[in-house]
């Protein structure tokens, strides 16, 4: 099995340079992009021993969805730029691995087709739907109803994007829109027109309350870094948070997610599960995040590298490679299950 770094090299060879840059890049100086990975390297593990780790169980449950391991696929845009099968390939790999795929609002495949692809693999796949609340409430409602009808199990509202981050690689490459043969299929309105995704600058906590009145699905907020916002989210009754800086693509010089995690975890104090994403590339990264208070991690770019390198098989390679590394890291840290990972293991 190839490492994520090897898959990135393979992906880079296959992708048009502007598309590689769209996936790889971040905002501004890309300080936050780098900081996410560096924050893992700066932390070391101080393992415990003699703890009988002969039978290990990596499974977790999040917002009512079972995961075979504490790794899920964070929402990323435009999978059909990476591979002709696009989101269908990603959904099959996630279903095969028994984990959650968070489908992006900017997916290039209709949500109904994505769910159908996952159902070819398993009866009851766990697909969540990520959205940016659109200024047009009726349209937002229609998108949510459509996702619910298709069978998604939770909504992930991205809140770190009041405006678009400035991705300078894309500006330099002139990559500002999808090629004409692709479109964001879940943004079709009832006339069949595909709308642009608008970044919701006017959003407040009242909108989160509104969302709870229109959908019975569990709601998670993605893009929380400040402990005060984490507290407000618990008060708002959401089912979970994604500690995320959007992979360094929004506010450059924002805190790395691993540096943000401990304060968020202490603010939330176990009330709701935390998912961390940003810079997770190795099983030991997963262990560090869990030890410091995450219930699971999300991966963004690694899945895109697998997808570009080899479609469903490539995403499977990423997920099964991580599973093997996570399992080994659990054993070598003296943890038989996620509860066995505690903050004392990380320095
Ligand atoms: C993203 N991300 C993202 N997030 C979101 O809420 N909606 C989206 O449509 C996208 N699109 C997107 C595209 C690409 C190319 C990337 C790289 C990222 C952010 C994503 O969900 C996640 O937060 C980061 O990717 C995590 O960091 P890593 O794993 O890529 O380091």
Coordinates of C-alpha atoms and ligand atoms in Angstrom, one line a residue:
X1 CA 0.0 0.0 0.0
X2 CA 1.3 3.4 -0.9
X3 CA 1.6 6.2 1.6
X4 CA -0.4 9.4 1.2
X5 CA 2.8 11.2 0.1
X6 CA 3.3 8.6 -2.6
X7 CA -0.3 8.9 -3.7
X8 CA 0.1 12.7 -3.9
X9 CA 3.1 12.2 -6.2
X10 CA 1.1 9.9 -8.4
X11 CA -1.9 12.3 -8.4
X12 CA 0.3 15.2 -9.3
X13 CA 1.6 13.4 -12.4
X14 CA -2.0 12.8 -13.6
X15 CA -3.6 16.1 -12.8
X16 CA -3.5 19.3 -14.9
X17 CA -1.1 21.6 -12.9
X18 CA -3.9 24.1 -12.3
X19 CA -6.2 21.4 -10.9
X20 CA -3.3 20.0 -8.7
X21 CA -2.8 23.6 -7.4
X22 CA -6.5 24.0 -6.7
X23 CA -6.5 20.9 -4.5
X24 CA -3.1 21.4 -2.9
X25 CA -3.2 25.1 -2.3
X26 CA -4.3 27.3 0.6
X27 CA -5.0 31.0 1.2
X28 CA -2.5 33.8 1.2
X29 CA 1.0 32.8 2.3
X30 CA -0.3 29.3 3.0
X31 CA 1.0 29.7 6.6
X32 CA -2.1 27.8 8.0
X33 CA -1.8 25.1 5.4
X34 CA 1.7 24.4 6.5
X35 CA 0.9 24.9 10.2
X36 CA -1.7 22.1 10.2
X37 CA 0.9 19.5 9.3
X38 CA 3.7 21.1 11.5
X39 CA 1.4 21.0 14.5
X40 CA 1.4 17.2 14.3
X41 CA 5.2 17.0 13.9
X42 CA 5.7 19.2 16.9
X43 CA 3.8 16.8 19.1
X44 CA 5.4 13.5 20.2
X45 CA 3.9 10.4 21.7
X46 CA 4.9 9.1 25.1
X47 CA 3.5 5.6 24.9
X48 CA 2.2 3.4 27.7
X49 CA 3.1 -0.4 27.7
X50 CA 1.9 -3.7 29.3
X51 CA -1.8 -2.9 28.7
X52 CA -3.0 -5.9 26.8
X53 CA -3.8 -4.5 23.4
X54 CA -4.4 -8.0 21.8
X55 CA -7.9 -7.2 20.8
X56 CA -8.3 -3.7 19.4
X57 CA -11.5 -1.9 18.4
X58 CA -11.2 1.2 16.3
X59 CA -14.9 1.8 15.8
X60 CA -16.7 5.0 16.9
X61 CA -20.2 6.4 16.6
X62 CA -20.8 10.0 15.6
X63 CA -24.1 11.8 15.4
X64 CA -25.9 8.5 15.0
X65 CA -23.6 7.1 12.3
X66 CA -21.3 4.2 13.0
X67 CA -17.7 4.4 11.7
X68 CA -15.4 1.4 11.5
X69 CA -12.5 3.7 12.4
X70 CA -12.1 7.2 13.7
X71 CA -11.3 8.6 10.2
X72 CA -13.9 10.1 7.8
X73 CA -13.8 12.0 4.5
X74 CA -14.2 15.7 4.9
X75 CA -16.2 17.5 2.2
X76 CA -14.1 18.6 -0.8
X77 CA -15.3 20.2 -4.0
X78 CA -15.2 19.0 -7.6
X79 CA -14.2 15.3 -7.4
X80 CA -14.8 14.9 -11.2
X81 CA -11.8 17.1 -11.8
X82 CA -9.7 14.4 -10.1
X83 CA -11.3 11.4 -11.8
X84 CA -14.2 10.7 -14.3
X85 CA -16.1 8.7 -11.6
X86 CA -15.8 11.6 -9.2
X87 CA -17.9 11.5 -6.1
X88 CA -19.3 8.1 -7.1
X89 CA -15.8 6.6 -6.7
X90 CA -15.3 8.4 -3.4
X91 CA -18.6 7.2 -2.1
X92 CA -17.9 3.6 -3.0
X93 CA -14.6 3.7 -1.2
X94 CA -16.1 5.3 1.9
X95 CA -18.9 2.7 2.0
X96 CA -16.4 -0.1 1.5
X97 CA -14.3 1.2 4.4
X98 CA -17.4 1.6 6.6
X99 CA -16.9 5.3 7.2
X100 CA -18.7 8.5 6.6
X101 CA -18.3 10.6 3.4
X102 CA -19.3 14.2 3.9
X103 CA -20.6 15.2 0.4
X104 CA -19.7 18.7 -0.5
X105 CA -22.3 21.2 -1.6
X106 CA -19.8 21.8 -4.4
X107 CA -19.9 18.1 -5.5
X108 CA -19.9 17.6 -9.3
X109 CA -22.4 14.7 -9.0
X110 CA -26.0 14.7 -7.9
X111 CA -26.6 13.6 -4.3
X112 CA -29.1 10.9 -5.4
X113 CA -26.4 9.3 -7.6
X114 CA -23.8 9.5 -4.9
X115 CA -26.1 7.7 -2.4
X116 CA -27.0 5.1 -5.0
X117 CA -23.3 4.3 -5.6
X118 CA -22.7 3.8 -1.8
X119 CA -25.8 1.6 -1.6
X120 CA -24.3 -0.7 -4.3
X121 CA -21.6 -1.4 -1.6
X122 CA -23.6 -1.5 1.6
X123 CA -27.4 -1.3 2.5
X124 CA -27.2 1.6 4.9
X125 CA -24.2 3.9 4.0
X126 CA -23.5 6.9 6.2
X127 CA -23.4 9.9 3.9
X128 CA -23.5 13.4 5.4
X129 CA -24.2 16.5 3.4
X130 CA -22.1 19.7 3.8
X131 CA -23.7 23.0 3.0
X132 CA -23.2 26.7 3.0
X133 CA -26.5 28.3 4.1
X134 CA -27.6 30.3 1.0
X135 CA -29.0 33.8 1.3
X136 CA -32.1 32.5 -0.5
X137 CA -33.8 30.5 2.3
X138 CA -36.3 28.8 0.2
X139 CA -33.6 27.5 -2.0
X140 CA -31.5 26.4 1.0
X141 CA -34.5 24.5 2.2
X142 CA -35.0 22.8 -1.1
X143 CA -31.4 21.7 -1.2
X144 CA -31.7 20.3 2.3
X145 CA -35.0 18.5 1.5
X146 CA -33.4 17.0 -1.6
X147 CA -30.4 15.7 0.4
X148 CA -32.8 14.3 3.1
X149 CA -34.9 12.5 0.5
X150 CA -31.7 11.1 -1.0
X151 CA -30.9 9.5 2.4
X152 CA -28.2 11.6 4.0
X153 CA -27.8 11.1 7.7
X154 CA -26.5 14.5 8.9
X155 CA -26.0 18.0 7.8
X156 CA -22.6 19.7 8.2
X157 CA -22.8 23.5 8.0
X158 CA -19.6 25.2 7.1
X159 CA -19.3 28.4 9.1
X160 CA -15.7 29.5 8.4
X161 CA -16.5 31.0 5.0
X162 CA -18.1 34.4 5.4
X163 CA -16.3 35.3 2.2
X164 CA -14.1 33.2 -0.1
X165 CA -10.5 32.8 1.1
X166 CA -8.0 34.2 -1.4
X167 CA -6.2 31.2 -3.0
X168 CA -3.4 32.9 -4.9
X169 CA -2.4 29.8 -6.8
X170 CA -5.8 29.7 -8.4
X171 CA -5.6 33.4 -9.3
X172 CA -2.2 32.9 -10.8
X173 CA -3.4 29.9 -12.8
X174 CA -6.6 31.6 -13.9
X175 CA -8.5 28.7 -12.3
X176 CA -11.7 30.4 -11.1
X177 CA -14.4 28.1 -12.3
X178 CA -15.2 24.6 -13.3
X179 CA -14.7 23.5 -17.0
X180 CA -18.0 23.9 -18.9
X181 CA -18.7 20.1 -19.0
X182 CA -18.9 19.9 -15.1
X183 CA -21.3 21.7 -12.7
X184 CA -22.2 21.7 -9.1
X185 CA -25.2 19.4 -9.5
X186 CA -26.8 19.9 -6.1
X187 CA -27.2 23.6 -6.8
X188 CA -29.9 23.1 -9.5
X189 CA -33.1 24.9 -8.7
X190 CA -36.6 23.8 -9.8
X191 CA -36.1 25.4 -13.2
X192 CA -33.0 23.2 -13.7
X193 CA -30.6 26.1 -13.6
X194 CA -27.4 25.6 -11.7
X195 CA -26.9 28.4 -9.2
X196 CA -23.5 29.7 -8.0
X197 CA -22.7 28.9 -4.4
X198 CA -22.8 32.1 -2.4
X199 CA -20.7 32.6 0.7
X200 CA -23.0 33.6 3.5
X201 CA -21.4 36.7 5.0
X202 CA -24.5 37.6 7.0
X203 CA -24.9 34.4 8.9
X204 CA -25.5 34.4 12.7
X205 CA -26.4 31.9 15.4
X206 CA -30.1 32.7 14.6
X207 CA -29.6 31.0 11.3
X208 CA -28.4 27.8 13.1
X209 CA -31.6 27.9 15.1
X210 CA -33.6 28.4 11.9
X211 CA -31.9 25.3 10.4
X212 CA -33.0 23.2 13.4
X213 CA -36.6 24.2 12.7
X214 CA -36.5 22.9 9.1
X215 CA -34.5 19.7 9.5
X216 CA -34.7 16.8 12.0
X217 CA -31.2 15.6 10.9
X218 CA -28.3 16.0 13.3
X219 CA -26.5 19.3 12.5
X220 CA -22.7 19.7 12.9
X221 CA -20.9 23.0 12.5
X222 CA -17.6 22.9 10.5
X223 CA -14.9 25.5 11.0
X224 CA -15.0 26.2 14.7
X225 CA -11.6 27.2 16.2
X226 CA -12.5 29.5 19.1
X227 CA -13.5 28.0 22.5
X228 CA -16.2 30.7 22.9
X229 CA -17.8 29.6 19.7
X230 CA -17.6 26.0 20.7
X231 CA -19.5 26.9 23.9
X232 CA -22.2 28.8 21.9
X233 CA -22.5 25.8 19.6
X234 CA -23.2 23.5 22.5
X235 CA -25.9 26.0 23.7
X236 CA -27.3 26.0 20.2
X237 CA -27.9 22.3 20.5
X238 CA -25.8 21.1 17.6
X239 CA -24.8 17.4 17.4
X240 CA -21.1 17.9 16.8
X241 CA -18.3 20.2 15.7
X242 CA -15.6 20.0 13.1
X243 CA -12.5 21.8 14.4
X244 CA -11.2 23.0 11.1
X245 CA -9.6 25.9 9.3
X246 CA -10.8 24.6 5.9
X247 CA -7.4 23.0 5.3
X248 CA -5.7 26.5 5.4
X249 CA -7.9 27.7 2.5
X250 CA -9.9 30.4 4.3
X251 CA -8.2 32.7 6.9
X252 CA -4.4 32.5 6.4
X253 CA -2.4 32.6 9.6
X254 CA -5.4 31.1 11.5
X255 CA -4.4 28.7 14.3
X256 CA -3.6 25.2 13.2
X257 CA -6.3 22.8 14.2
X258 CA -4.1 20.7 16.6
X259 CA -3.2 23.9 18.4
X260 CA -6.9 24.9 18.6
X261 CA -8.1 21.5 19.7
X262 CA -7.3 21.4 23.5
X263 CA -9.1 24.7 24.3
X264 CA -12.1 23.7 22.2
X265 CA -12.2 20.3 23.9
X266 CA -12.1 21.8 27.3
X267 CA -14.8 24.3 26.4
X268 CA -17.1 21.5 25.2
X269 CA -16.2 19.2 28.0
X270 CA -17.5 16.1 26.3
X271 CA -21.0 17.5 25.6
X272 CA -20.7 16.8 21.9
X273 CA -18.2 15.0 19.7
X274 CA -15.4 16.9 18.0
X275 CA -14.0 16.0 14.6
X276 CA -10.6 17.5 13.7
X277 CA -9.4 18.0 10.2
X278 CA -6.4 19.6 8.6
X279 CA -3.0 18.0 8.0
X280 CA -3.8 14.4 9.0
X281 CA -1.5 12.3 7.0
X282 CA -0.5 9.4 9.2
X283 CA -2.0 7.0 11.7
X284 CA 0.0 8.6 14.5
X285 CA -1.6 12.0 13.6
X286 CA -5.0 10.4 14.2
X287 CA -3.8 9.1 17.6
X288 CA -2.5 12.5 18.6
X289 CA -5.9 14.2 17.8
X290 CA -7.9 11.6 19.6
X291 CA -5.6 11.8 22.7
X292 CA -6.2 15.5 22.8
X293 CA -10.0 15.3 22.7
X294 CA -11.2 14.6 19.1
X295 CA -13.6 11.7 18.6
X296 CA -12.5 11.3 15.0
X297 CA -10.5 13.1 12.3
X298 CA -11.4 14.1 8.8
X299 CA -9.2 14.0 5.7
X300 CA -9.5 16.3 2.8
X301 CA -6.6 16.3 0.3
X302 CA -5.5 12.7 1.0
X303 CA -8.7 11.3 -0.5
X304 CA -8.3 13.6 -3.5
X305 CA -4.8 12.2 -4.1
X306 CA -6.1 8.7 -3.9
X307 CA -9.0 9.5 -6.2
X308 CA -6.8 11.2 -8.8
X309 CA -4.3 8.4 -8.6
X310 CA -6.7 5.5 -9.0
X311 CA -10.4 6.2 -8.5
X312 CA -12.2 4.0 -5.9
X313 CA -9.1 1.9 -5.5
X314 CA -7.0 4.9 -4.7
X315 CA -9.3 6.2 -2.1
X316 CA -9.5 2.7 -0.7
X317 CA -5.7 2.6 -0.5
X318 CA -5.7 5.9 1.5
X319 CA -8.4 4.7 3.9
X320 CA -7.0 1.1 4.4
X321 CA -3.5 2.5 4.7
X322 CA -4.6 4.8 7.4
X323 CA -6.6 2.1 9.2
X324 CA -3.5 -0.1 9.3
X325 CA -1.4 2.8 10.7
X326 CA -4.0 3.8 13.2
X327 CA -4.4 0.2 14.4
X328 CA -0.6 -0.1 14.8
X329 CA -0.3 3.2 16.6
X330 CA -3.1 2.3 19.0
X331 CA -1.3 -1.0 19.9
X332 CA 2.1 0.7 20.3
X333 CA 0.6 3.4 22.5
X334 CA -1.1 0.8 24.7
X335 CA -4.6 1.7 23.7
X336 CA -7.1 -1.1 22.8
X337 CA -9.8 1.4 21.8
X338 CA -10.3 5.2 21.4
X339 CA -11.1 5.6 25.1
X340 CA -7.6 4.3 25.8
X341 CA -6.1 7.4 24.2
X342 CA -5.6 10.1 26.8
X343 CA -3.8 13.5 26.8
X344 CA -0.9 12.0 28.9
X345 CA 0.3 10.2 25.7
X346 CA 1.1 13.5 23.9
X347 CA 3.9 16.0 24.7
Ligands
LIG1 C1 -12.0 21.7 0.8 N1 -12.7 21.9 2.0 C2 -14.1 22.2 1.9 N2 -14.8 22.3 3.0 C3 -16.1 22.5 2.9 O1 -16.8 22.7 4.0 N3 -16.8 22.5 1.7 C4 -16.1 22.4 0.6 O2 -16.7 22.4 -0.5 C5 -14.7 22.2 0.6 N4 -14.0 22.1 -0.5 C6 -12.6 21.8 -0.4 C7 -11.9 21.6 -1.6 C8 -10.5 21.3 -1.5 C9 -9.8 21.0 -2.8 C10 -9.9 21.1 -0.3 C11 -8.5 20.8 -0.2 C12 -10.6 21.4 0.9 C13 -12.1 21.8 3.3 C14 -12.1 20.3 3.8 O3 -13.4 19.9 4.1 C15 -11.2 20.1 5.0 O4 -11.5 21.0 6.0 C16 -9.7 20.2 4.7 O5 -9.4 19.7 3.4 C17 -8.9 19.4 5.7 O6 -7.5 19.6 5.5 P1 -6.6 18.5 4.7 O7 -7.0 17.1 5.2 O8 -6.9 18.7 3.3 O9 -5.2 18.9 5.2

